[in-house]
Structures are given as structure tokens and as C-alpha cells.
Backbone as a chain_set.jsonl record, in Angstrom:
{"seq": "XXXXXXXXXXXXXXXXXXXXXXXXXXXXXXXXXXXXXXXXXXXXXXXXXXXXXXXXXXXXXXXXXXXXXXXXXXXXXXXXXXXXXXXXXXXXXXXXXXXXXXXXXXXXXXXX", "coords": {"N": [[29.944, -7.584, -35.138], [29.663, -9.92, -34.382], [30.129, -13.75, -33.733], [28.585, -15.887, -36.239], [26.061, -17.678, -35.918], [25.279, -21.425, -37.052], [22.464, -22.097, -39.019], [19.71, -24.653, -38.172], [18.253, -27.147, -39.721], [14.15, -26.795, -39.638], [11.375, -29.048, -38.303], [9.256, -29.692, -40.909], [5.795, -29.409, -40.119], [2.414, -29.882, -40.842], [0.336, -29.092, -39.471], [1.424, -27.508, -37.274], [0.624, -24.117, -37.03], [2.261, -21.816, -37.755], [3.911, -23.053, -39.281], [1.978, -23.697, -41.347], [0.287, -20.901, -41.609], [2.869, -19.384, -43.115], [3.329, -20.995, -45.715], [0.476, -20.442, -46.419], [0.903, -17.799, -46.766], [3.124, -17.913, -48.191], [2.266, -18.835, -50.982], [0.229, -17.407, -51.324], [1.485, -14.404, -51.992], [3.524, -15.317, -54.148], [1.621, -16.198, -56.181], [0.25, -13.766, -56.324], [2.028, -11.851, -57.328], [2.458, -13.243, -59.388], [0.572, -12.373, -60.809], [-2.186, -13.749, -60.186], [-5.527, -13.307, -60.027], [-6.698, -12.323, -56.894], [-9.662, -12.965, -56.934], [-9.058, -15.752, -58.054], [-7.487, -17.258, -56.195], [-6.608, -19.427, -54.161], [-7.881, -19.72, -50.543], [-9.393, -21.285, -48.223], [-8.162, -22.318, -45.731], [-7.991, -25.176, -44.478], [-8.116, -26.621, -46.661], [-5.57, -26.312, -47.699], [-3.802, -27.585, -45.125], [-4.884, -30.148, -45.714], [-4.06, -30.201, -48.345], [-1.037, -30.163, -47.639], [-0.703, -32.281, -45.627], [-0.434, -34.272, -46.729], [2.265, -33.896, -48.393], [5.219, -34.764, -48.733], [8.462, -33.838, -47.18], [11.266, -33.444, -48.166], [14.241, -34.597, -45.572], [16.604, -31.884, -44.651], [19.771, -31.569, -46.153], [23.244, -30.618, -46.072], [24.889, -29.169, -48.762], [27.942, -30.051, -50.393], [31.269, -28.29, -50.482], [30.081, -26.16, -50.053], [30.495, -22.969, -48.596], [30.236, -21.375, -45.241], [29.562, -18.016, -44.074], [31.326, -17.15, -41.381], [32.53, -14.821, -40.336], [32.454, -11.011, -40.501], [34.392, -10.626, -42.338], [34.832, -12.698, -43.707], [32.603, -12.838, -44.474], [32.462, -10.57, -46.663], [34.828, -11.085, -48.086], [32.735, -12.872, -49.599], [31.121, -11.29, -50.714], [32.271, -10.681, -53.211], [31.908, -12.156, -55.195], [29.477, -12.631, -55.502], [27.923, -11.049, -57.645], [28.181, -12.328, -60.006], [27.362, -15.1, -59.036], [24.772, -14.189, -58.749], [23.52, -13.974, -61.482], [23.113, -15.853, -62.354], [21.211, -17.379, -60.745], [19.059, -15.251, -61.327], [18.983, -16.216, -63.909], [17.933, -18.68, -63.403], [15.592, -18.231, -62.273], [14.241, -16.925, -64.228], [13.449, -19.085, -66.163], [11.938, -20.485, -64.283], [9.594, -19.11, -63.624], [8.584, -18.7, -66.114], [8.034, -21.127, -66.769], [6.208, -21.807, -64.749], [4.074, -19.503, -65.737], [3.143, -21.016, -67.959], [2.193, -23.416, -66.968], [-0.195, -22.614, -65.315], [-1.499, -21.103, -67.385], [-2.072, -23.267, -68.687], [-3.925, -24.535, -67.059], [-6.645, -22.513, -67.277], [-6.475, -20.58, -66.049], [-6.568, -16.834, -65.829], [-4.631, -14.507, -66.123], [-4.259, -11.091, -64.11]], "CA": [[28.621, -8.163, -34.961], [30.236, -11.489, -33.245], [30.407, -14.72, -34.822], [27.378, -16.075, -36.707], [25.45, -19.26, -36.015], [24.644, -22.217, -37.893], [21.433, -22.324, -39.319], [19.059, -25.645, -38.174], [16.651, -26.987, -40.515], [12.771, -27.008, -39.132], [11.174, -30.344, -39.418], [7.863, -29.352, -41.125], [4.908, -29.91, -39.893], [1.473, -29.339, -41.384], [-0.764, -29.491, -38.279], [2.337, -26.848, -36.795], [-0.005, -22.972, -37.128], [3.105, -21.31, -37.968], [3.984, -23.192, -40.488], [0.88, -23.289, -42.015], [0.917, -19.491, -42.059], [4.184, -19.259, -43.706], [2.949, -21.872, -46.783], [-0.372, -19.946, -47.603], [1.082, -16.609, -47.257], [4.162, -17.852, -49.384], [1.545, -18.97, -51.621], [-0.523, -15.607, -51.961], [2.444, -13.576, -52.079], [3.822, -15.948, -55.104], [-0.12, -15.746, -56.967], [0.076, -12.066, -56.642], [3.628, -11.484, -58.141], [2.699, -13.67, -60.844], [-0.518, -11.865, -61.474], [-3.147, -14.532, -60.161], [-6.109, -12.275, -59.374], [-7.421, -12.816, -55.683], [-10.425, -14.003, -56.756], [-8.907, -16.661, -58.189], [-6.599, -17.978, -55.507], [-7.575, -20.762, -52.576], [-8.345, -18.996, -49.057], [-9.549, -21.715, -47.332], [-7.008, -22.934, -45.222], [-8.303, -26.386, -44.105], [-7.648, -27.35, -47.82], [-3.627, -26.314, -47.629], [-3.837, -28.28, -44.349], [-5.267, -31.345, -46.281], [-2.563, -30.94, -49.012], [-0.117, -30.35, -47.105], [-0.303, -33.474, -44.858], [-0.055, -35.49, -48.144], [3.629, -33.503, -48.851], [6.709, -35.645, -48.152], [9.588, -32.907, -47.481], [12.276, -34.401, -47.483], [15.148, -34.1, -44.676], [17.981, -31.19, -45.392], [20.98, -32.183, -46.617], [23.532, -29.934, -46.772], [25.429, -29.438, -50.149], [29.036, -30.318, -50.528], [31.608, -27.692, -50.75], [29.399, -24.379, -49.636], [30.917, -22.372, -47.519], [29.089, -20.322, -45.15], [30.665, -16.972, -43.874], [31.103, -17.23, -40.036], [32.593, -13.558, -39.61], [31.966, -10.079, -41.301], [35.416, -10.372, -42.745], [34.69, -13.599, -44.352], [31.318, -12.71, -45.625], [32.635, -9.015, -47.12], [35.139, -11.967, -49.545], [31.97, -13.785, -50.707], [30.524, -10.532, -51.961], [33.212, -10.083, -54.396], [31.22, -13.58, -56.173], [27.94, -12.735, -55.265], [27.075, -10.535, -59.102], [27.936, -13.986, -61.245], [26.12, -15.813, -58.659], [22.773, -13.76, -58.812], [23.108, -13.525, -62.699], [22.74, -17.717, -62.785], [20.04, -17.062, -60.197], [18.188, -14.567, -62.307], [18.073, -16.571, -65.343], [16.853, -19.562, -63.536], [13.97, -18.101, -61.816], [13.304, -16.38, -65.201], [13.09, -20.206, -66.409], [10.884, -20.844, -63.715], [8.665, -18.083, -63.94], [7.569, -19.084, -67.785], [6.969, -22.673, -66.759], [4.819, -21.216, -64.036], [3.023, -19.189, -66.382], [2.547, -21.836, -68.994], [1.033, -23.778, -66.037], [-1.147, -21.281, -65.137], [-2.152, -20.941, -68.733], [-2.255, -24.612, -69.081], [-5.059, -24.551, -66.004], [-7.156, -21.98, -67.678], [-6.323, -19.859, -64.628], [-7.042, -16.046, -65.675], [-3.838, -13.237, -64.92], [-5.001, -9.719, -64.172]], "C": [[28.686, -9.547, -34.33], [30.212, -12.418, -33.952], [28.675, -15.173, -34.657], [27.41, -17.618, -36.521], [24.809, -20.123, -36.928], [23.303, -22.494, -37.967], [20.676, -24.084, -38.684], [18.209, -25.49, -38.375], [15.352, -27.745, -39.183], [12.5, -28.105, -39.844], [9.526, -30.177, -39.206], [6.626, -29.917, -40.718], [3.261, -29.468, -39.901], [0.802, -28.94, -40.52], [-0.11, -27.851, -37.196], [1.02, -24.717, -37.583], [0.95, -21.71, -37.932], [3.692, -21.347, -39.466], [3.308, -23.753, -41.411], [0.799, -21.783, -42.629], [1.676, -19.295, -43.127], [3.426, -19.695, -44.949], [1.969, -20.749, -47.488], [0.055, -18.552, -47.368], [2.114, -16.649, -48.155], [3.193, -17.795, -50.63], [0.732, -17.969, -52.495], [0.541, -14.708, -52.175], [2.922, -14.025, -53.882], [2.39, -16.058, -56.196], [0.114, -14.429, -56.907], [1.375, -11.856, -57.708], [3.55, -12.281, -59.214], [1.349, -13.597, -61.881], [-2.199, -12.707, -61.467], [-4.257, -13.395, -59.518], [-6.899, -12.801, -57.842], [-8.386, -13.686, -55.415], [-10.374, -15.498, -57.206], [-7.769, -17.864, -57.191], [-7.292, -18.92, -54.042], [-6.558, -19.755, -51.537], [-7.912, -20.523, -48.432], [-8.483, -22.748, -46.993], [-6.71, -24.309, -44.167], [-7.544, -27.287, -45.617], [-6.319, -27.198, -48.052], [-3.082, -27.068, -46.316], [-4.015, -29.893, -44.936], [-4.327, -31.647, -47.739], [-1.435, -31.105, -48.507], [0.531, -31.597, -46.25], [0.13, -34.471, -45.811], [1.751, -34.849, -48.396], [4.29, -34.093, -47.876], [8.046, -34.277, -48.369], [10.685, -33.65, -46.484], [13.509, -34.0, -46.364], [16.224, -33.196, -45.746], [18.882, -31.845, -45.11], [21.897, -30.907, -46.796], [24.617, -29.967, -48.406], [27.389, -29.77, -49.861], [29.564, -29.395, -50.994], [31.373, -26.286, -50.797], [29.939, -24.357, -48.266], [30.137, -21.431, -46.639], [30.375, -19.484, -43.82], [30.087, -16.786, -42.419], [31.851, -15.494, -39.397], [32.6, -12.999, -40.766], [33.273, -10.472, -42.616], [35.298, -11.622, -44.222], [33.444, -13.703, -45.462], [31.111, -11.008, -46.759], [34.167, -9.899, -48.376], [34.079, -12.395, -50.256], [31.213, -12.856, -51.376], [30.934, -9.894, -52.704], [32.749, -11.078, -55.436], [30.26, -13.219, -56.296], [27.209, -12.128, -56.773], [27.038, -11.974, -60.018], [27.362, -14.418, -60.585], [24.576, -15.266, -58.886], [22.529, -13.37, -60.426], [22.574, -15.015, -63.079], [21.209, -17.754, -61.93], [18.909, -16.563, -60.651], [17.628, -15.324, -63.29], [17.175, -17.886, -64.825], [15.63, -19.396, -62.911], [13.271, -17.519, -62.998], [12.487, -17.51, -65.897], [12.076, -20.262, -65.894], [9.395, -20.146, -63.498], [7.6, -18.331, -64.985], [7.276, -20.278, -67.592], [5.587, -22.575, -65.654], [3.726, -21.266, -64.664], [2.192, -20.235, -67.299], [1.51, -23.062, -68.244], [-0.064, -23.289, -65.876], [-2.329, -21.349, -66.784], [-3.086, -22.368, -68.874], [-3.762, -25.333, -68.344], [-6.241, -23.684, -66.285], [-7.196, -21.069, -66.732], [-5.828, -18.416, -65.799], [-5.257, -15.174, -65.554], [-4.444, -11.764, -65.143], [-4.005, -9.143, -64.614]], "O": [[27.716, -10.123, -33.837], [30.277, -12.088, -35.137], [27.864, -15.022, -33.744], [28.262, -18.466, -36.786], [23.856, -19.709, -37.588], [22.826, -23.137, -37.032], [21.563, -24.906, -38.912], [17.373, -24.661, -38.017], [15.464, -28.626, -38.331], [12.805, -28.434, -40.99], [8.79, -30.335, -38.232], [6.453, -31.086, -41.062], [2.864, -28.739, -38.991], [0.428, -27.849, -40.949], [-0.905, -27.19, -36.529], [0.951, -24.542, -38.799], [0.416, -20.82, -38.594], [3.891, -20.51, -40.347], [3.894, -24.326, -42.33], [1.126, -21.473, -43.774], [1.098, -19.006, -44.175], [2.755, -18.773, -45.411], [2.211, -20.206, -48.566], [-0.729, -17.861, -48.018], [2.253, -15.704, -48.932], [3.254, -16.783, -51.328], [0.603, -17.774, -53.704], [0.049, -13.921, -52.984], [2.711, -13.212, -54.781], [2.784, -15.833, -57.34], [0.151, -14.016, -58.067], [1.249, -11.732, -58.926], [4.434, -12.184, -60.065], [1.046, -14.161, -62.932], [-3.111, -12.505, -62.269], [-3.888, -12.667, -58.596], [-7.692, -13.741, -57.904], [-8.481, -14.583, -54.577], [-11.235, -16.334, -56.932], [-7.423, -18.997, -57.524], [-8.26, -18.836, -53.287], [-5.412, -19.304, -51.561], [-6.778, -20.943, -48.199], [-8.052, -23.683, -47.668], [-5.762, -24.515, -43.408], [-6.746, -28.225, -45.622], [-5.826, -28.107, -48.72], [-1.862, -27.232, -46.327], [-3.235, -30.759, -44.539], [-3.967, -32.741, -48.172], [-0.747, -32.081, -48.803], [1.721, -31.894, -46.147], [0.963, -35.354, -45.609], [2.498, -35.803, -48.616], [4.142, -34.064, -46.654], [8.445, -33.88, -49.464], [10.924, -34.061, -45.348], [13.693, -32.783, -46.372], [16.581, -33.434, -46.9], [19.009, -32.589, -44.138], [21.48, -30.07, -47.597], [24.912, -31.046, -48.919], [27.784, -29.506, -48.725], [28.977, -29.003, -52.002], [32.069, -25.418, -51.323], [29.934, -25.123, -47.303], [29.362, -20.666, -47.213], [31.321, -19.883, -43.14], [28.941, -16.439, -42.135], [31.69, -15.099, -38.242], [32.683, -13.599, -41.838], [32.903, -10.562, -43.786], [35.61, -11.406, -45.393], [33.284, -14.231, -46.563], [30.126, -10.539, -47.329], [34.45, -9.29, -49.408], [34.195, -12.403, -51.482], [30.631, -13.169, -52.415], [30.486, -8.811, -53.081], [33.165, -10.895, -56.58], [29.827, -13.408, -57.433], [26.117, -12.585, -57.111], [26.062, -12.501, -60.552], [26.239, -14.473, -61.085], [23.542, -15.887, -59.131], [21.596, -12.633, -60.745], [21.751, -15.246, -63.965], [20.19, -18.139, -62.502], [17.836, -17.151, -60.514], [16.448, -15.354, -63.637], [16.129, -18.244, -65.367], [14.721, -20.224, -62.954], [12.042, -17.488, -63.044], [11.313, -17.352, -66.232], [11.07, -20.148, -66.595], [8.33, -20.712, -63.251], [6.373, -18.257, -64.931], [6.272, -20.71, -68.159], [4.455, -23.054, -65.717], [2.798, -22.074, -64.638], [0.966, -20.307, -67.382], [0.456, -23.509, -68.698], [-1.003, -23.757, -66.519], [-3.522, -21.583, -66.978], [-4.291, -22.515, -69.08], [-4.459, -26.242, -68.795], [-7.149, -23.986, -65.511], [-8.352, -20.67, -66.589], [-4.909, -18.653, -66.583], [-4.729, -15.519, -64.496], [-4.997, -11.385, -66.176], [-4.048, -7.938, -64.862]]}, "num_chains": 1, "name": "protein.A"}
């Protein structure tokens, strides 16, 4: 499949249509899967425009000591790691999931 290229981070930009898009469909996608019912989720997409310009995201950084697998050969070793990695993964989105909810709750926000 040839050798793989390094990722470069996008430098966000609210005003950018695209990645606008991206945000409120992450958004509705993430409300659905955690049971927000439609009618309770924000549409209008002037107002994710108007928070969004307020969000400071900060520049990527990358991490120290990640490796990233530049041929098949190299990325067919890292998925001999990959089950302990997605079991630390699992539990912390399960974490994040219940602080969600308790948000959610905490907002008097409704799940179907």
C-alpha cells in the first residue's frame, strides 16, 4: 500500500463551512448516541458559529514517545498492543459517558 504520510493538524476555524459542519454534526451524532431527543438539541447553526468563535483550540502538540506505523509491516506489530490499549480506552470513555450523563441530568435535559 506504499509508505504512509504524516498527518498535519488543521488550524480551526469557525467562520471555515467545513468545519462548522464537522462540529454540529459531531455534536448531533454525540446527542443521539447519548439519547438526547432531537427535539431537544440546538439546530441553529449561527449559534455554534457564535460559540465557537469564543473557543480557544489550542495548537497540536505532538506527544512524546508515540510511534506512528509508516509501513504495513510496522503497523501489523502495533496490533499485537492494540486489545490492552482499547481496554484503557473503553473504560475511559465509559468514565466519560457518566459524567456526560450526570451533566445532562444536572441540566434538566430529558433522554428518550
Amino acid at each position: 500500500s506504499g509508505t504512509k504520510r504524516c498527518p498535519h493538524p488543521l488550524q480551526f476555524d469557525s467562520t471555515d463551512p467545513l468545519h462548522l459542519s464537522f462540529v454540529v454534526s459531531a455534536a448531533n451524532l454525540h446527542a443521539a448516541t447519548n439519547g438526547i431527543p432531537a427535539s431537544q438539541r440546538h439546530t441553529d447553526v449561527e449559534q455554534f458559529r457564535k460559540v465557537l468563535s469564543k473557543v480557544d483550540v489550542p495548537p497540536f502538540t505532538p506527544v512524546d514517545g508515540v510511534k506512528i506505523a509508516t509501513t504495513d509491516e510496522d503497523a501489523k506489530k502495533e496490533e499485537t498492543a492494540a486489545p490492552q490499549q482499547l481496554l484503557g480506552v473503553a473504560q475511559e470513555v465509559a468514565l466519560l459517558k457518566k459524567q456526560i450523563r450526570a451533566a445532562v441530568a444536572a441540566r434538566g435535559i430529558t433522554a428518550a
